[in-house]
Amino acid sequence: MKNVAKGSIFGKIILFIVGLMLILIASINILLFIFGDTSTANISTRRVGGSNDSYPAESRYEWSVDYDFLASDGNVYNGTSTRRGSDMGVKVENTVYYFSFQPRLNSLSSEVRPNAGQIIMMLLGGFLLSVAFKKSNYS
């Protein structure tokens, strides 16, 4: 019985951490959109990996997007993201959202715009938290 209880507690801790992280990631992006400052970024891209033929031609390759920007405090900060694009290139916006009090928390504009993915992440995180706090039948 003790092994079941320990496994159950460990599993609940993992569910709690994953659920909390999903909610935090989605919330930070929404908060960046609402309260964040913006700056223009210098973008550099490089193609990584091979072709995925199950995607349309304009999104067969994965691209690593690195960017740096000048924040309002006068320092240069950087970030990274990934995008899907064609074999010749990828379209990336050059607007960055960041918190003026913590410019290391930043994202490209397409990542912070409110979207269904953020809502799904928050709902999934909430579900995992509810499962983590559910009473066990083994107690």
XYZ file of N, CA, C and O in Angstrom:
556
model
N 0.818 -1.200 0.000
C 0.000 0.000 0.000
C 0.859 1.260 0.000
O 0.484 2.240 -0.597
N 1.997 1.235 0.690
C 2.841 2.423 0.776
C 3.377 2.808 -0.593
O 3.488 3.981 -0.907
N 3.749 1.833 -1.438
C 4.257 2.137 -2.775
C 3.198 2.814 -3.634
O 3.495 3.710 -4.403
N 1.951 2.392 -3.524
C 0.875 3.012 -4.280
C 0.705 4.464 -3.839
O 0.564 5.362 -4.648
N 0.761 4.706 -2.536
C 0.594 6.064 -2.028
C 1.745 6.956 -2.481
O 1.536 8.097 -2.867
N 2.991 6.436 -2.439
C 4.133 7.233 -2.877
C 4.032 7.538 -4.364
O 4.282 8.660 -4.788
N 3.666 6.548 -5.175
C 3.508 6.762 -6.605
C 2.400 7.755 -6.897
O 2.507 8.589 -7.786
N 1.340 7.671 -6.120
C 0.222 8.571 -6.296
C 0.630 10.011 -5.969
O 0.278 10.936 -6.694
N 1.387 10.191 -4.906
C 1.836 11.532 -4.518
C 2.809 12.081 -5.559
O 2.700 13.237 -5.963
N 3.738 11.256 -6.020
C 4.688 11.691 -7.038
C 3.955 12.086 -8.319
O 4.252 13.115 -8.930
N 2.993 11.285 -8.734
C 2.205 11.591 -9.925
C 1.426 12.889 -9.782
O 1.347 13.689 -10.710
N 0.868 13.108 -8.601
C 0.113 14.337 -8.359
C 1.029 15.556 -8.398
O 0.639 16.612 -8.900
N 2.229 15.419 -7.896
C 3.187 16.526 -7.929
C 3.549 16.855 -9.373
O 3.590 18.022 -9.769
N 3.793 15.826 -10.187
C 4.117 16.038 -11.600
C 2.947 16.705 -12.320
O 3.136 17.668 -13.074
N 1.728 16.222 -12.113
C 0.550 16.828 -12.731
C 0.401 18.285 -12.311
O 0.084 19.152 -13.127
N 0.625 18.557 -11.028
C 0.524 19.926 -10.524
C 1.542 20.837 -11.213
O 1.201 21.928 -11.679
N 2.785 20.383 -11.303
C 3.844 21.209 -11.920
C 3.550 21.461 -13.398
O 3.639 22.592 -13.878
N 3.185 20.417 -14.137
C 2.898 20.572 -15.562
C 1.683 21.484 -15.768
O 1.696 22.380 -16.616
N 0.632 21.285 -14.998
C -0.558 22.126 -15.100
C -0.260 23.575 -14.794
O -0.695 24.487 -15.516
N 0.515 23.811 -13.756
C 0.882 25.176 -13.383
C 1.734 25.829 -14.472
O 1.515 26.997 -14.821
N 2.666 25.081 -15.048
C 3.514 25.637 -16.105
C 2.691 25.987 -17.352
O 2.924 27.032 -17.971
N 1.750 25.147 -17.722
C 0.895 25.453 -18.872
C 0.118 26.747 -18.656
O 0.033 27.603 -19.541
N -0.437 26.905 -17.471
C -1.190 28.120 -17.162
C -0.279 29.336 -17.158
O -0.623 30.393 -17.699
N 0.909 29.213 -16.578
C 1.840 30.340 -16.525
C 2.305 30.776 -17.911
O 2.356 31.973 -18.212
N 2.647 29.831 -18.766
C 3.124 30.165 -20.109
C 2.039 30.917 -20.888
O 2.303 31.956 -21.493
N 0.819 30.406 -20.862
C -0.273 31.066 -21.583
C -0.582 32.431 -20.965
O -0.795 33.410 -21.686
N -0.566 32.526 -19.656
C -0.870 33.790 -18.979
C 0.188 34.841 -19.261
O -0.143 36.016 -19.476
N 1.448 34.463 -19.258
C 2.518 35.431 -19.520
C 2.371 36.005 -20.919
O 2.517 37.221 -21.120
N 2.067 35.175 -21.905
C 1.902 35.686 -23.265
C 0.722 36.647 -23.362
O 0.809 37.678 -24.027
N -0.382 36.343 -22.707
C -1.532 37.249 -22.720
C -1.182 38.550 -22.005
O -1.507 39.643 -22.476
N -0.504 38.453 -20.860
C -0.107 39.654 -20.116
C 0.895 40.498 -20.902
O 0.868 41.729 -20.828
N 1.783 39.853 -21.650
C 2.704 40.600 -22.503
C 1.930 41.416 -23.534
O 2.254 42.574 -23.809
N 0.908 40.815 -24.117
C 0.109 41.513 -25.122
C -0.605 42.721 -24.511
O -0.672 43.785 -25.120
N -1.121 42.562 -23.299
C -1.896 43.634 -22.671
C -0.993 44.706 -22.062
O -1.210 45.903 -22.267
N 0.015 44.299 -21.298
C 0.814 45.240 -20.520
C 2.240 45.446 -21.034
O 2.964 46.284 -20.508
N 2.657 44.678 -22.014
C 4.047 44.721 -22.458
C 4.383 45.928 -23.309
O 3.529 46.507 -23.983
N 5.635 46.318 -23.261
C 6.171 47.332 -24.163
C 6.569 46.638 -25.458
O 6.763 45.420 -25.491
N 6.723 47.418 -26.520
C 7.140 46.844 -27.791
C 8.454 47.458 -28.254
O 8.808 48.563 -27.864
N 9.148 46.701 -29.056
C 10.401 47.155 -29.648
C 10.563 46.457 -30.994
O 9.939 45.427 -31.255
N 11.410 47.028 -31.833
C 11.708 46.417 -33.120
C 12.918 45.507 -32.959
O 13.916 45.893 -32.354
N 12.821 44.319 -33.500
C 13.870 43.318 -33.324
C 14.705 43.164 -34.588
O 14.226 43.379 -35.700
N 15.961 42.798 -34.384
C 16.832 42.337 -35.467
C 16.674 40.830 -35.525
O 16.923 40.144 -34.541
N 16.264 40.316 -36.672
C 15.915 38.901 -36.820
C 16.995 38.174 -37.615
O 17.490 38.682 -38.618
N 17.336 36.971 -37.157
C 18.156 36.070 -37.972
C 17.502 34.693 -37.934
O 16.992 34.269 -36.901
N 17.489 34.024 -39.069
C 16.846 32.715 -39.160
C 17.814 31.696 -39.729
O 18.744 32.037 -40.457
N 17.588 30.437 -39.361
C 18.338 29.342 -39.967
C 17.428 28.125 -40.001
O 16.642 27.878 -39.094
N 17.531 27.387 -41.072
C 16.697 26.205 -41.247
C 17.304 25.054 -40.457
O 18.498 24.822 -40.488
N 16.461 24.322 -39.754
C 16.911 23.173 -38.978
C 16.108 21.947 -39.399
O 14.938 22.045 -39.737
N 16.739 20.804 -39.391
C 16.054 19.566 -39.732
C 15.789 19.420 -41.211
O 16.147 20.261 -42.023
N 15.139 18.354 -41.537
C 14.837 18.049 -42.932
C 13.407 18.391 -43.291
O 12.649 18.928 -42.494
N 13.042 18.047 -44.486
C 11.713 18.335 -45.013
C 10.678 17.391 -44.414
O 10.939 16.206 -44.232
N 9.509 17.929 -44.129
C 8.383 17.115 -43.706
C 7.348 17.186 -44.821
O 6.608 18.160 -44.934
N 7.298 16.165 -45.645
C 6.469 16.179 -46.846
C 4.972 16.111 -46.566
O 4.165 16.294 -47.477
N 4.561 15.870 -45.324
C 3.136 15.838 -45.017
C 2.559 17.245 -44.874
O 1.351 17.413 -44.805
N 3.418 18.269 -44.829
C 2.973 19.662 -44.747
C 2.916 20.259 -46.146
O 3.598 19.814 -47.052
N 2.133 21.344 -46.313
C 2.159 22.042 -47.593
C 3.542 22.646 -47.859
O 4.330 22.835 -46.937
N 3.826 22.976 -49.114
C 5.163 23.438 -49.511
C 5.626 24.650 -48.714
O 6.807 24.770 -48.399
N 4.717 25.543 -48.345
C 5.121 26.759 -47.635
C 5.426 26.544 -46.155
O 5.827 27.475 -45.459
N 5.260 25.318 -45.663
C 5.566 25.055 -44.255
C 6.222 23.689 -44.037
O 6.023 23.059 -43.011
N 7.021 23.241 -44.971
C 7.653 21.926 -44.870
C 8.879 21.893 -43.975
O 9.294 20.848 -43.515
N 9.473 23.038 -43.723
C 10.716 23.073 -42.955
C 10.524 23.826 -41.646
O 9.703 24.733 -41.551
N 11.311 23.441 -40.662
C 11.308 24.166 -39.401
C 12.491 25.118 -39.390
O 13.605 24.759 -39.783
N 12.237 26.332 -38.938
C 13.250 27.375 -38.899
C 13.455 27.839 -37.464
O 12.502 28.022 -36.715
N 14.695 28.021 -37.095
C 15.036 28.615 -35.803
C 15.127 30.127 -36.014
O 15.803 30.598 -36.927
N 14.418 30.871 -35.184
C 14.380 32.325 -35.288
C 15.042 32.911 -34.051
O 14.572 32.704 -32.937
N 16.141 33.605 -34.245
C 16.826 34.298 -33.162
C 16.636 35.791 -33.362
O 16.679 36.276 -34.495
N 16.439 36.501 -32.280
C 16.235 37.939 -32.392
C 16.855 38.662 -31.201
O 17.064 38.078 -30.141
N 17.202 39.915 -31.426
C 17.630 40.783 -30.329
C 16.965 42.138 -30.509
O 16.568 42.513 -31.609
N 16.784 42.838 -29.400
C 16.077 44.110 -29.425
C 16.618 45.026 -28.330
O 17.203 44.567 -27.346
N 16.430 46.302 -28.529
C 16.832 47.322 -27.566
C 15.630 47.649 -26.699
O 14.596 48.107 -27.197
N 15.746 47.392 -25.397
C 14.653 47.667 -24.462
C 14.712 49.120 -24.003
O 15.690 49.836 -24.235
N 13.682 49.550 -23.320
C 13.599 50.935 -22.862
C 14.663 51.275 -21.826
O 14.960 52.449 -21.608
N 15.268 50.270 -21.191
C 16.330 50.538 -20.220
C 17.691 50.741 -20.897
O 18.698 50.955 -20.225
N 17.731 50.661 -22.235
C 18.963 50.893 -22.981
C 19.819 49.666 -23.203
O 20.859 49.745 -23.850
N 19.404 48.534 -22.693
C 20.153 47.286 -22.869
C 19.567 46.470 -24.016
O 18.391 46.569 -24.336
N 20.423 45.641 -24.605
C 20.003 44.751 -25.671
C 19.691 43.383 -25.062
O 20.487 42.839 -24.296
N 18.540 42.845 -25.414
C 18.104 41.526 -24.944
C 17.846 40.663 -26.167
O 17.682 41.161 -27.270
N 17.810 39.363 -25.953
C 17.585 38.472 -27.083
C 16.542 37.426 -26.751
O 16.146 37.262 -25.602
N 16.120 36.730 -27.780
C 15.150 35.666 -27.634
C 15.258 34.718 -28.810
O 15.994 34.961 -29.760
N 14.517 33.648 -28.720
C 14.522 32.655 -29.789
C 13.131 32.056 -29.925
O 12.354 32.043 -28.970
N 12.823 31.587 -31.101
C 11.534 30.979 -31.377
C 11.720 30.001 -32.536
O 12.810 29.914 -33.108
N 10.690 29.296 -32.886
C 10.718 28.430 -34.060
C 9.497 28.728 -34.912
O 8.450 29.129 -34.400
N 9.643 28.545 -36.192
C 8.565 28.749 -37.152
C 8.655 27.677 -38.223
O 9.698 27.114 -38.467
N 7.538 27.451 -38.898
C 7.513 26.573 -40.054
C 7.533 27.466 -41.286
O 6.859 28.494 -41.333
N 8.301 27.052 -42.288
C 8.400 27.839 -43.508
C 8.762 26.970 -44.695
O 8.892 25.750 -44.587
N 8.956 27.613 -45.820
C 9.299 26.898 -47.047
C 10.793 26.585 -47.065
O 11.530 26.920 -46.138
N 11.245 25.975 -48.153
C 12.666 25.652 -48.262
C 13.517 26.908 -48.469
O 14.709 26.901 -48.202
N 12.920 27.989 -48.899
C 13.674 29.211 -49.179
C 13.663 30.220 -48.036
O 14.505 31.106 -47.997
N 12.716 30.142 -47.142
C 12.669 31.131 -46.069
C 11.416 31.004 -45.234
O 10.580 30.128 -45.441
N 11.313 31.914 -44.269
C 10.178 31.924 -43.362
C 9.791 33.376 -43.099
O 10.654 34.254 -43.054
N 8.509 33.625 -42.963
C 8.031 34.967 -42.655
C 8.018 35.146 -41.142
O 7.425 34.343 -40.425
N 8.692 36.209 -40.677
C 8.749 36.494 -39.247
C 8.550 37.988 -39.052
O 9.191 38.798 -39.720
N 7.652 38.332 -38.139
C 7.450 39.731 -37.807
C 8.632 40.219 -36.972
O 9.327 39.416 -36.363
N 8.858 41.520 -36.941
C 10.010 42.016 -36.189
C 9.608 42.838 -34.970
O 10.418 43.587 -34.441
N 8.370 42.681 -34.508
C 7.928 43.365 -33.296
C 8.017 42.406 -32.114
O 7.527 41.284 -32.185
N 8.631 42.882 -31.045
C 8.805 42.093 -29.830
C 8.017 42.754 -28.703
O 8.039 43.978 -28.563
N 7.328 41.949 -27.927
C 6.678 42.417 -26.705
C 7.532 41.974 -25.527
O 8.005 40.837 -25.486
N 7.711 42.867 -24.549
C 8.493 42.537 -23.361
C 7.970 43.338 -22.177
O 7.313 44.373 -22.339
N 8.252 42.850 -20.977
C 7.913 43.587 -19.764
C 9.037 44.565 -19.468
O 10.205 44.162 -19.425
N 8.720 45.821 -19.246
C 9.762 46.823 -18.997
C 10.516 46.517 -17.705
O 11.704 46.811 -17.599
N 9.853 45.896 -16.726
C 10.516 45.559 -15.471
C 11.333 44.270 -15.566
O 12.164 43.993 -14.699
N 11.112 43.475 -16.616
C 11.862 42.227 -16.817
C 11.911 41.913 -18.318
O 11.174 41.062 -18.816
N 12.797 42.620 -19.063
C 12.842 42.433 -20.520
C 13.230 41.028 -20.972
O 13.034 40.678 -22.134
N 13.760 40.215 -20.073
C 14.093 38.835 -20.463
C 12.831 38.010 -20.735
O 12.896 36.976 -21.373
N 11.694 38.467 -20.211
C 10.413 37.839 -20.543
C 9.886 38.548 -21.782
O 9.328 39.638 -21.708
N 10.091 37.937 -22.934
C 9.721 38.564 -24.195
C 9.252 37.514 -25.192
O 9.566 36.335 -25.054
N 8.493 37.973 -26.160
C 8.014 37.094 -27.230
C 7.743 37.923 -28.471
O 7.465 39.118 -28.379
N 7.799 37.267 -29.624
C 7.435 37.922 -30.867
C 5.934 38.185 -30.883
O 5.157 37.481 -30.217
N 5.521 39.165 -31.646
C 4.123 39.607 -31.608
C 3.126 38.503 -31.951
O 2.042 38.441 -31.378
N 3.462 37.612 -32.869
C 2.515 36.554 -33.232
C 2.295 35.551 -32.101
O 1.267 34.881 -32.058
N 3.236 35.459 -31.175
C 3.100 34.516 -30.062
C 2.269 35.079 -28.919
O 1.756 34.319 -28.104
N 2.164 36.404 -28.827
C 1.444 36.994 -27.698
C 0.020 37.382 -28.043
O -0.786 37.595 -27.135
N -0.295 37.487 -29.331
C -1.671 37.814 -29.694
C -2.606 36.756 -29.134
O -2.361 35.556 -29.299
N -3.681 37.172 -28.459
C -4.620 36.179 -27.901
C -5.133 35.248 -28.994
O -5.487 35.683 -30.094
N -5.120 33.953 -28.673
C -5.563 32.956 -29.640
C -6.129 31.744 -28.925
O -6.034 31.629 -27.699
N -6.708 30.846 -29.679
C -7.343 29.651 -29.110
C -6.326 28.744 -28.424
O -6.645 28.086 -27.431
N -5.100 28.712 -28.920
C -4.078 27.868 -28.305
C -3.798 28.236 -26.854
O -3.593 27.358 -25.997
N -3.811 29.530 -26.555
C -3.583 29.967 -25.176
C -4.736 29.526 -24.274
O -4.517 29.080 -23.148
N -5.950 29.627 -24.776
C -7.111 29.205 -23.986
C -7.062 27.699 -23.752
O -7.313 27.225 -22.641
N -6.696 26.943 -24.779
C -6.594 25.486 -24.635
C -5.513 25.133 -23.612
O -5.710 24.243 -22.775
N -4.364 25.840 -23.663
C -3.298 25.575 -22.685
C -3.778 25.843 -21.266
O -3.483 25.074 -20.340
N -4.520 26.938 -21.069
C -5.018 27.264 -19.730
C -6.048 26.235 -19.256
O -6.025 25.830 -18.093
N -6.925 25.817 -20.156
C -7.919 24.806 -19.785
C -7.269 23.471 -19.460
O -7.635 22.813 -18.478
N -6.288 23.069 -20.266
C -5.572 21.827 -20.000
C -4.823 21.914 -18.675
O -4.827 20.966 -17.885
N -4.183 23.048 -18.425
C -3.494 23.250 -17.148
C -4.456 23.167 -15.974
O -4.170 22.546 -14.953
N -5.625 23.789 -16.110
C -6.638 23.722 -15.051
C -7.125 22.300 -14.826
O -7.325 21.870 -13.682
N -7.300 21.558 -15.918
C -7.706 20.159 -15.794
C -6.647 19.354 -15.043
O -6.966 18.568 -14.144
N -5.368 19.544 -15.401
C -4.299 18.812 -14.715
C -4.231 19.182 -13.231
O -3.993 18.315 -12.381
N -4.452 20.452 -12.920
C -4.476 20.857 -11.510
C -5.634 20.197 -10.771
O -5.473 19.753 -9.630
N -6.798 20.115 -11.412
C -7.944 19.487 -10.742
C -7.696 18.000 -10.514
O -8.073 17.454 -9.480
N -7.038 17.342 -11.471
C -6.700 15.927 -11.293
C -5.678 15.770 -10.169
O -5.764 14.856 -9.353
N -4.735 16.686 -10.088
C -3.700 16.616 -9.057
C -4.286 16.778 -7.662
O -3.804 16.175 -6.709
N -5.341 17.589 -7.536
C -5.930 17.836 -6.217
C -7.094 16.907 -5.891
O -7.649 16.981 -4.805
N -7.445 16.037 -6.829
C -8.552 15.103 -6.595
C -8.170 14.122 -5.501
O -7.041 13.621 -5.460
N -9.096 13.827 -4.629
C -8.867 12.870 -3.542
C -8.627 11.481 -4.121
O -9.314 11.038 -5.025
N -7.646 10.786 -3.569
C -7.329 9.437 -4.005
C -8.223 8.438 -3.295
O -8.564 8.601 -2.130
N -8.587 7.353 -3.974
C -9.387 6.303 -3.353
C -8.533 5.353 -2.514
O -9.049 4.480 -1.859
N -7.215 5.515 -2.556
C -6.302 4.632 -1.825
C -6.074 5.086 -0.402
O -5.487 4.372 0.378
N -6.513 6.285 -0.039
C -6.256 6.804 1.311
C -7.175 6.219 2.317
O -8.287 5.955 2.144
